[in-house]
Amino acid sequence: EDQVTQSPEALRLQEGESSSLNCSYTVSGLRGLFWYRQDPGKGPEFLFTLYSAGEEKEKERLKATLTKKESFLHITAPKPEDSATYLCAAYHTGFQKLVFGTGTRLLVSP
Amino acid sequence: DSGVTQTPKHLITATGQRVTLRCSPRSGDLSVYWYQQSLDQGLQFLIQYYNGEERAKGNILERFSAQQFPDLHSELNLSSLELGDSALYFCASSVSSGNEQFFGPGTRLTVL
């Protein structure tokens, strides 16, 4: 069964304290791995798409990487405004749908 | 702003009633997706339309139905509503299947 698992469920950081969020997937025929940011009560905001192992993408304090089994979202020197839930999702070619993980709730304290 | 619009923002209704949620995709996007997000379930894929045709189905109940119109806007119809249908309903759009999806602001449905 296709699964996307994110860890940790919740993460509390001090401002400036770098860390990584993990997304592991068991999806055959993976076509893409997507990262989103979601603020409470809002729609998910697209961050990155990764297509192949070894690929990396960066945006401000965020960097996403992909291996054959998992993806990491690295947050460098986070600020309080980075507090949100980060979702990853895997796209399965055969079923043509995005399978979402349950997310990591990140709280960055000043 | 993702460019995807959804109406209404909030909907409060009673059990047994029927509601319609509306979504307009980003300009140029042919695919529209519907998701349900409740506190204990996370984001659940319901259904996808591509250029007016149903393309993929997820965990959509028989009481729910959707369609995509020639102008590419989409509607999600929820009928015989139950308390458990209370959730955030998101619409997303993309150029085609497999591309990044852009989400709308959502409709919060409360069933009393």
Tab-separated table of C-alpha atoms in Angstrom:
chain	number	residue	atom	x	y	z
A	1	GLU	CA	0.000	0.000	0.000
A	2	ASP	CA	1.280	3.475	-0.847
A	3	GLN	CA	2.338	5.323	2.266
A	4	VAL	CA	3.975	8.580	3.172
A	5	THR	CA	5.260	8.937	6.728
A	6	GLN	CA	6.546	12.155	8.223
A	7	SER	CA	8.627	12.593	11.355
A	8	PRO	CA	8.674	14.048	13.838
A	9	GLU	CA	4.971	14.818	14.304
A	10	ALA	CA	5.881	18.033	16.065
A	11	LEU	CA	9.109	19.967	16.450
A	12	ARG	CA	9.896	22.926	18.629
A	13	LEU	CA	12.979	24.983	17.795
A	14	GLN	CA	14.568	28.121	19.092
A	15	GLU	CA	15.071	30.878	16.568
A	16	GLY	CA	18.316	30.169	14.706
A	17	GLU	CA	18.380	26.471	15.653
A	18	SER	CA	18.671	24.492	12.405
A	19	SER	CA	17.004	21.104	11.975
A	20	SER	CA	15.579	18.646	9.448
A	21	LEU	CA	12.158	17.155	8.820
A	22	ASN	CA	11.863	13.667	7.392
A	23	CYS	CA	9.465	12.227	4.840
A	24	SER	CA	9.734	8.538	4.000
A	25	TYR	CA	7.657	6.987	1.276
A	26	THR	CA	6.723	3.573	-0.005
A	27	VAL	CA	5.249	4.416	-3.372
A	28	SER	CA	6.049	2.374	-6.414
A	29	GLY	CA	6.273	4.289	-9.655
A	30	LEU	CA	7.061	7.545	-7.886
A	31	ARG	CA	6.704	10.432	-10.284
A	32	GLY	CA	7.408	13.305	-7.911
A	33	LEU	CA	7.814	14.249	-4.243
A	34	PHE	CA	6.201	17.509	-3.190
A	35	TRP	CA	6.635	19.712	-0.129
A	36	TYR	CA	3.990	22.125	1.094
A	37	ARG	CA	3.667	24.557	3.952
A	38	GLN	CA	0.287	24.959	5.649
A	39	ASP	CA	-0.726	27.637	8.121
A	40	PRO	CA	-3.719	26.964	10.427
A	41	GLY	CA	-7.021	27.207	8.575
A	42	LYS	CA	-5.321	27.998	5.259
A	43	GLY	CA	-4.697	26.041	2.088
A	44	PRO	CA	-1.335	24.294	1.618
A	45	GLU	CA	1.262	26.490	-0.063
A	46	PHE	CA	3.502	24.811	-2.633
A	47	LEU	CA	7.223	24.833	-1.808
A	48	PHE	CA	9.179	22.273	-3.871
A	49	THR	CA	8.947	19.402	-6.310
A	50	LEU	CA	11.680	16.761	-6.447
A	51	TYR	CA	11.742	14.198	-9.211
A	52	SER	CA	14.840	12.045	-8.830
A	53	ALA	CA	17.196	10.791	-6.142
A	54	GLY	CA	20.016	13.217	-5.503
A	55	GLU	CA	18.001	16.249	-6.466
A	56	GLU	CA	18.078	19.298	-4.182
A	57	LYS	CA	16.089	22.531	-4.209
A	58	GLU	CA	16.417	25.638	-2.063
A	59	LYS	CA	14.230	28.562	-1.150
A	60	GLU	CA	15.332	31.080	1.449
A	61	ARG	CA	15.986	29.102	4.661
A	62	LEU	CA	14.570	25.848	3.279
A	63	LYS	CA	16.337	23.106	1.350
A	64	ALA	CA	14.676	19.912	0.180
A	65	THR	CA	16.583	16.765	-0.765
A	66	LEU	CA	15.484	13.393	-2.132
A	67	THR	CA	16.852	9.852	-1.874
A	68	LYS	CA	15.320	6.636	-3.159
A	69	LYS	CA	13.398	6.094	0.070
A	70	GLU	CA	12.990	9.466	1.732
A	71	SER	CA	13.096	13.210	1.484
A	72	PHE	CA	14.396	15.769	3.939
A	73	LEU	CA	13.403	19.373	4.461
A	74	HIS	CA	16.302	21.196	6.048
A	75	ILE	CA	15.542	24.454	7.835
A	76	THR	CA	18.553	26.676	8.396
A	77	ALA	CA	18.471	29.361	11.102
A	78	PRO	CA	14.667	29.343	11.323
A	79	LYS	CA	12.637	32.385	12.297
A	80	PRO	CA	9.277	32.493	14.129
A	81	GLU	CA	7.513	33.121	10.799
A	82	ASP	CA	8.640	29.656	9.664
A	83	SER	CA	6.214	28.166	12.196
A	84	ALA	CA	3.670	26.079	10.271
A	85	THR	CA	2.800	22.513	9.385
A	86	TYR	CA	5.009	21.098	6.642
A	87	LEU	CA	3.439	18.445	4.441
A	88	CYS	CA	5.070	16.133	1.988
A	89	ALA	CA	3.246	14.220	-0.706
A	90	ALA	CA	4.212	11.548	-3.200
A	91	TYR	CA	2.711	11.275	-6.652
A	92	HIS	CA	1.990	7.778	-7.850
A	93	THR	CA	1.962	7.393	-11.598
A	94	GLY	CA	-0.458	4.487	-11.693
A	95	PHE	CA	-3.141	5.875	-9.398
A	96	GLN	CA	-2.601	9.447	-10.544
A	97	LYS	CA	-3.036	10.977	-7.134
A	98	LEU	CA	-1.032	12.698	-4.471
A	99	VAL	CA	-0.615	10.742	-1.248
A	100	PHE	CA	-0.032	13.119	1.637
A	101	GLY	CA	1.748	12.528	4.896
A	102	THR	CA	0.166	13.786	8.096
A	103	GLY	CA	2.689	16.589	8.416
A	104	THR	CA	5.222	17.970	10.884
A	105	ARG	CA	4.041	20.841	13.062
A	106	LEU	CA	6.955	23.215	13.463
A	107	LEU	CA	7.022	25.878	16.138
A	108	VAL	CA	9.919	28.329	16.200
A	109	SER	CA	10.232	30.367	19.353
A	110	PRO	CA	11.974	33.762	19.446
B	1	ASP	CA	-2.299	34.026	-3.431
B	2	SER	CA	-2.265	30.748	-5.395
B	3	GLY	CA	-4.743	31.930	-8.020
B	4	VAL	CA	-7.265	29.245	-7.043
B	5	THR	CA	-10.521	30.617	-5.670
B	6	GLN	CA	-13.137	28.822	-3.587
B	7	THR	CA	-16.563	29.867	-2.426
B	8	PRO	CA	-18.017	30.081	0.107
B	9	LYS	CA	-15.356	30.453	2.786
B	10	HIS	CA	-17.635	29.163	5.502
B	11	LEU	CA	-20.772	27.064	5.411
B	12	ILE	CA	-22.930	26.081	8.342
B	13	THR	CA	-25.763	23.666	7.735
B	14	ALA	CA	-27.790	20.916	9.368
B	15	THR	CA	-27.620	17.142	9.106
B	16	GLY	CA	-29.444	15.732	6.106
B	17	GLN	CA	-28.977	18.851	4.021
B	18	ARG	CA	-27.192	19.279	0.686
B	19	VAL	CA	-24.513	21.864	-0.141
B	20	THR	CA	-22.454	22.868	-3.152
B	21	LEU	CA	-18.855	24.047	-2.975
B	22	ARG	CA	-17.376	25.936	-5.902
B	23	CYS	CA	-13.826	26.190	-7.189
B	24	SER	CA	-12.188	28.202	-9.961
B	25	PRO	CA	-8.741	26.923	-10.976
B	26	ARG	CA	-5.696	28.980	-11.849
B	27	SER	CA	-5.692	30.399	-15.338
B	28	GLY	CA	-4.377	27.760	-17.732
B	29	ASP	CA	-4.783	24.802	-15.370
B	30	LEU	CA	-6.862	21.956	-16.739
B	31	SER	CA	-6.838	19.648	-13.710
B	32	VAL	CA	-8.930	20.243	-10.620
B	33	TYR	CA	-8.679	18.189	-7.441
B	34	TRP	CA	-10.839	18.059	-4.331
B	35	TYR	CA	-9.527	17.214	-0.875
B	36	GLN	CA	-11.066	16.870	2.552
B	37	GLN	CA	-9.089	17.772	5.667
B	38	SER	CA	-10.363	16.948	9.121
B	39	LEU	CA	-8.461	17.112	12.391
B	40	ASP	CA	-7.970	13.383	12.731
B	41	GLN	CA	-7.545	12.436	9.072
B	42	GLY	CA	-5.153	14.825	7.421
B	43	LEU	CA	-5.540	15.684	3.747
B	44	GLN	CA	-7.619	13.070	1.947
B	45	PHE	CA	-7.873	13.057	-1.832
B	46	LEU	CA	-11.461	12.877	-3.041
B	47	ILE	CA	-11.559	13.231	-6.817
B	48	GLN	CA	-9.782	14.718	-9.837
B	49	TYR	CA	-11.138	16.168	-13.058
B	50	TYR	CA	-9.121	16.939	-16.148
B	51	ASN	CA	-10.613	19.174	-18.820
B	52	GLY	CA	-14.139	18.189	-17.869
B	53	GLU	CA	-13.565	14.459	-17.476
B	54	GLU	CA	-13.226	12.500	-14.265
B	55	ARG	CA	-9.599	11.318	-14.078
B	56	ALA	CA	-9.056	9.751	-10.660
B	57	LYS	CA	-11.091	8.881	-7.601
B	58	GLY	CA	-10.000	8.641	-4.016
B	59	ASN	CA	-11.934	8.123	-0.818
B	60	ILE	CA	-15.058	9.878	-2.001
B	61	LEU	CA	-18.349	8.828	-0.446
B	62	GLU	CA	-21.328	7.961	-2.645
B	63	ARG	CA	-23.174	10.916	-1.064
B	64	PHE	CA	-20.572	13.203	-2.619
B	65	SER	CA	-20.299	14.063	-6.292
B	66	ALA	CA	-18.366	16.540	-8.378
B	67	GLN	CA	-18.198	17.906	-11.871
B	68	GLN	CA	-16.053	20.201	-13.963
B	69	PHE	CA	-17.723	22.589	-16.354
B	70	PRO	CA	-16.634	23.745	-19.840
B	71	ASP	CA	-15.160	26.944	-18.341
B	72	LEU	CA	-13.087	24.586	-16.090
B	73	HIS	CA	-14.616	25.647	-12.800
B	74	SER	CA	-15.661	22.759	-10.598
B	75	GLU	CA	-18.346	22.056	-8.037
B	76	LEU	CA	-18.383	19.533	-5.223
B	77	ASN	CA	-21.848	18.472	-4.113
B	78	LEU	CA	-22.302	16.992	-0.654
B	79	SER	CA	-25.684	15.510	0.208
B	80	SER	CA	-27.386	13.832	3.172
B	81	LEU	CA	-24.833	15.555	5.336
B	82	GLU	CA	-23.688	13.974	8.574
B	83	LEU	CA	-21.871	15.447	11.554
B	84	GLY	CA	-18.706	13.668	10.446
B	85	ASP	CA	-18.657	15.595	7.176
B	86	SER	CA	-17.612	18.705	9.051
B	87	ALA	CA	-14.157	19.539	7.707
B	88	LEU	CA	-12.130	21.852	5.539
B	89	TYR	CA	-12.621	21.163	1.844
B	90	PHE	CA	-9.842	22.237	-0.474
B	91	CYS	CA	-9.721	22.538	-4.183
B	92	ALA	CA	-6.403	22.436	-6.007
B	93	SER	CA	-5.444	22.846	-9.634
B	94	SER	CA	-2.508	21.946	-11.829
B	95	VAL	CA	-1.542	22.099	-15.475
B	96	SER	CA	-1.865	18.329	-15.720
B	97	SER	CA	-1.617	15.202	-13.589
B	98	GLY	CA	1.722	14.831	-11.856
B	99	ASN	CA	2.547	18.525	-11.817
B	100	GLU	CA	2.584	20.576	-8.646
B	101	GLN	CA	-0.886	21.353	-7.354
B	102	PHE	CA	-1.856	24.802	-6.156
B	103	PHE	CA	-4.436	24.933	-3.404
B	104	GLY	CA	-7.281	27.317	-2.807
B	105	PRO	CA	-8.097	28.881	0.583
B	106	GLY	CA	-10.662	26.194	1.377
B	107	THR	CA	-14.280	26.037	2.471
B	108	ARG	CA	-14.921	25.288	6.121
B	109	LEU	CA	-18.061	23.167	6.400
B	110	THR	CA	-19.781	22.813	9.742
B	111	VAL	CA	-22.669	20.355	10.014
B	112	LEU	CA	-24.817	20.824	13.112
